Coordinates of C-alpha atoms in Angstrom, one line a residue:
X30 CA -28.5 0.9 19.1
X31 CA -29.0 -2.7 18.0
X32 CA -26.0 -4.5 19.5
X33 CA -23.5 -1.8 18.8
X34 CA -21.4 -0.6 21.7
X35 CA -21.3 3.1 22.5
X36 CA -17.5 2.8 22.4
X37 CA -17.5 1.5 18.8
X38 CA -14.8 3.3 16.8
X39 CA -14.8 2.6 13.1
X40 CA -11.6 1.5 11.4
X41 CA -10.1 4.4 9.5
X42 CA -7.2 4.6 7.0
X43 CA -4.6 7.3 7.8
X44 CA -1.4 8.2 6.0
X45 CA 1.4 10.4 7.0
X46 CA 5.0 10.7 8.3
X47 CA 5.9 8.1 10.9
X48 CA 8.8 8.7 13.4
X49 CA 10.3 6.8 16.2
X50 CA 10.9 8.7 19.5
X51 CA 12.3 6.8 22.4
X52 CA 10.7 3.5 21.4
X53 CA 7.4 5.1 20.6
X54 CA 5.8 5.6 17.2
X55 CA 4.3 9.0 16.2
X56 CA 2.3 9.7 13.1
X57 CA 1.9 13.2 11.6
X58 CA -1.1 12.7 9.3
X59 CA -0.9 14.1 5.7
X60 CA -2.2 17.6 5.7
X61 CA -0.7 18.4 9.1
X62 CA -2.5 19.2 12.3
X63 CA -2.4 16.8 15.2
X64 CA 0.2 14.2 16.0
X65 CA -0.9 10.7 17.0
X66 CA 0.7 8.1 19.2
X67 CA 0.6 4.8 17.2
X68 CA -0.1 1.6 19.1
X69 CA 0.4 -1.6 17.2
X70 CA -2.9 -3.3 17.9
X71 CA -2.6 -5.9 15.2
X72 CA 0.8 -7.5 15.9
X73 CA 2.2 -5.7 12.8
X74 CA 5.8 -5.3 14.0
X75 CA 5.6 -1.6 13.2
X76 CA 8.2 -0.4 15.7
X77 CA 10.7 -3.1 14.7
X78 CA 10.1 -2.4 10.9
X79 CA 10.4 1.4 11.4
X80 CA 13.6 1.2 13.4
X81 CA 15.1 -1.2 10.8
X82 CA 14.2 1.1 7.9
X83 CA 15.5 4.2 9.7
X84 CA 18.7 2.3 10.6
X85 CA 19.0 4.0 14.0
X86 CA 18.8 7.5 12.6
X87 CA 16.1 10.1 13.6
X88 CA 14.3 10.3 10.2
X89 CA 10.8 9.9 9.1
X90 CA 9.0 7.3 7.0
X91 CA 5.8 7.4 5.0
X92 CA 3.2 5.2 6.6
X93 CA -0.2 4.1 5.3
X94 CA -2.1 2.5 8.1
X95 CA -5.6 1.5 9.2
X96 CA -7.0 1.3 12.7
X97 CA -9.1 3.0 15.3
X98 CA -8.5 6.8 15.5
X99 CA -9.0 7.7 19.1
X100 CA -8.2 11.4 18.8
X101 CA -4.6 11.5 20.0
X102 CA -3.9 7.9 19.4
X103 CA -4.1 5.4 16.5
X104 CA -4.6 1.8 17.3
X105 CA -3.1 0.4 14.1
X106 CA -4.6 -2.9 12.9
X107 CA -3.4 -3.0 9.3
X108 CA -0.3 -1.9 7.5
X109 CA -0.8 -0.9 3.8
X110 CA 2.6 0.7 3.2
X111 CA 5.7 1.7 5.0
X112 CA 8.5 3.3 3.0
X113 CA 11.5 5.6 3.3
X114 CA 11.2 7.1 -0.3
X115 CA 8.5 7.8 -2.8
X116 CA 5.6 10.2 -3.2
X117 CA 3.8 9.5 0.1
X118 CA 1.5 12.4 1.0
X119 CA 2.1 14.1 -2.4
X120 CA 0.6 11.2 -4.5
X121 CA -2.1 13.2 -6.4
X122 CA -3.4 10.0 -8.0
X123 CA -4.0 8.1 -4.8
X124 CA -7.7 8.9 -4.4
X125 CA -8.5 7.5 -7.9
X126 CA -6.2 4.5 -7.6
X127 CA -7.7 1.0 -7.1
X128 CA -4.3 -0.6 -6.7
X129 CA -0.7 -0.1 -7.6
X130 CA 1.8 -2.9 -8.1
X131 CA 5.5 -2.9 -9.0
X132 CA 8.5 -5.2 -9.1
X133 CA 12.2 -5.2 -10.0
X134 CA 14.7 -6.8 -12.3
X135 CA 13.3 -5.9 -14.7
X136 CA 11.5 -2.9 -13.2
X137 CA 7.7 -2.7 -13.9
X138 CA 4.8 -0.8 -12.4
X139 CA 1.1 -1.2 -12.9
X140 CA -1.5 1.4 -11.8
X141 CA -5.2 0.5 -11.8
X142 CA -8.1 2.9 -11.7
X143 CA -11.7 2.9 -12.9
X144 CA -10.5 4.3 -16.2
X145 CA -8.1 1.5 -17.0
X146 CA -4.8 -0.2 -16.3
X147 CA -1.4 1.4 -17.1
X148 CA 1.8 -0.7 -17.3
X149 CA 5.1 1.1 -17.2
X150 CA 8.5 -0.3 -18.0
X151 CA 11.8 1.5 -18.6
X152 CA 12.5 2.0 -22.3
X153 CA 8.9 1.3 -23.3
X154 CA 5.9 3.5 -23.9
X155 CA 3.3 3.2 -21.1
X156 CA 0.7 0.6 -22.0
X157 CA -2.9 1.7 -21.2
X158 CA -5.5 -1.0 -21.5
X159 CA -9.0 -1.8 -20.3
X160 CA -9.2 -4.7 -17.8
X161 CA -11.5 -7.2 -16.2
X162 CA -11.4 -7.7 -12.4
X163 CA -12.2 -10.8 -10.3
X164 CA -12.4 -10.8 -6.6
X165 CA -11.2 -14.2 -5.4
X166 CA -11.5 -16.1 -2.1
X167 CA -9.2 -15.1 0.8
X168 CA -9.0 -11.4 -0.3
X169 CA -7.1 -12.1 -3.5
X170 CA -7.7 -10.0 -6.6
X171 CA -7.2 -10.8 -10.3
X172 CA -6.9 -8.3 -13.1
X173 CA -6.6 -9.3 -16.8
X174 CA -6.5 -7.7 -20.2
X175 CA -6.0 -8.8 -23.8
X176 CA -5.6 -5.6 -25.8
X177 CA -3.2 -3.7 -28.0
X178 CA -1.5 -7.0 -28.9
X179 CA -0.6 -7.9 -25.3
X180 CA -1.9 -10.5 -22.8
X181 CA -1.7 -9.3 -19.3
X182 CA -2.7 -11.0 -16.0
X183 CA -2.1 -9.5 -12.5
X184 CA -2.7 -11.5 -9.3
X185 CA -2.7 -9.7 -5.9
X186 CA -2.7 -11.7 -2.7
X187 CA -2.8 -10.5 1.0
X188 CA 0.7 -11.2 2.1
X189 CA 3.3 -8.8 3.5
X190 CA 5.8 -8.1 0.8
X191 CA 9.1 -6.2 0.9
X192 CA 10.5 -4.5 -2.1
X193 CA 13.9 -6.0 -2.6
X194 CA 15.5 -2.8 -3.7
X195 CA 14.0 0.0 -1.6
X196 CA 13.0 -2.1 1.4
X197 CA 9.5 -0.6 1.3
X198 CA 6.7 -2.8 2.8
X199 CA 3.4 -3.4 1.1
X200 CA 0.4 -5.5 2.3
X201 CA 0.0 -7.4 -1.0
X202 CA 2.2 -9.6 -3.1
X203 CA 1.9 -9.3 -6.8
X204 CA 2.5 -11.6 -9.8
X205 CA 2.3 -10.1 -13.3
X206 CA 2.2 -12.3 -16.4
X207 CA 2.9 -10.3 -19.5
X208 CA 2.9 -12.1 -22.9
X209 CA 4.0 -15.3 -21.1
X210 CA 6.7 -13.6 -19.0
X211 CA 6.3 -14.0 -15.2
X212 CA 7.3 -11.0 -13.0
X213 CA 6.9 -10.7 -9.2
X214 CA 6.6 -7.7 -6.9
X215 CA 4.5 -6.0 -4.2
X216 CA 1.3 -4.0 -4.3
X217 CA -1.1 -2.0 -2.2
X218 CA -4.7 -0.9 -2.5
X219 CA -5.3 2.8 -3.4
X220 CA -7.8 5.3 -2.1
X221 CA -10.6 4.1 -4.4
X222 CA -10.5 0.7 -2.7
X223 CA -10.2 0.0 1.0

C-alpha cells in the first residue's frame, strides 16, 4: 500500500440517539444494532453540550457525527448536529438533501436538493426555485436564485451555531437574504453532501 497505514480507518458519518451514562457518551446508530462508546477526538465539547441539553436528566439526543468507526467505539472528529427535538433518524429526505438551513424571528427554513431549493415561512406558500451554487474558500457555500419574482441568496459558513429557540447545535452558520431582507440562522449538510 503506497504510504497508507494498515490501521487507516476512514472517517464515517453516523447518526443516532446519543445518551450520557456516568460521564460517558453512548451512541445508538439509526436503524438499531450495536451501541458505540463515543470519544471526543476533535475537541468538540460533546459531553458538555449533551449534559447541558439534557439538563441533568437521563434522556436521549439526536446526534449527527463524523469520525473513525472502530467497531464498538466512535472517535468523533466532527459535529454536524446535536438536538433534543426534530425528525432525527426519521428524516426521510436526509439522503437527498444537500443542505438545510433555518432561523427564527421570523421563522424560515430552506431545504436544498439536486431538484431545487425550497423556502418555507409561516403563513406563506412554500417557494420552490432553481438555484446556482458556488463553493467558496474556507468551506463556505453560496446558493442564489432569482425566480418567481424573488431574489434569494443563502451563505453557509463553517462555524458552530446554536438555534436560539431550540438550543440545537449545527456545524454551519447561515445568512439568508430574501428580497433585500437579511435573516440569520444555522445550517447543516445533508446526506447528498458530506
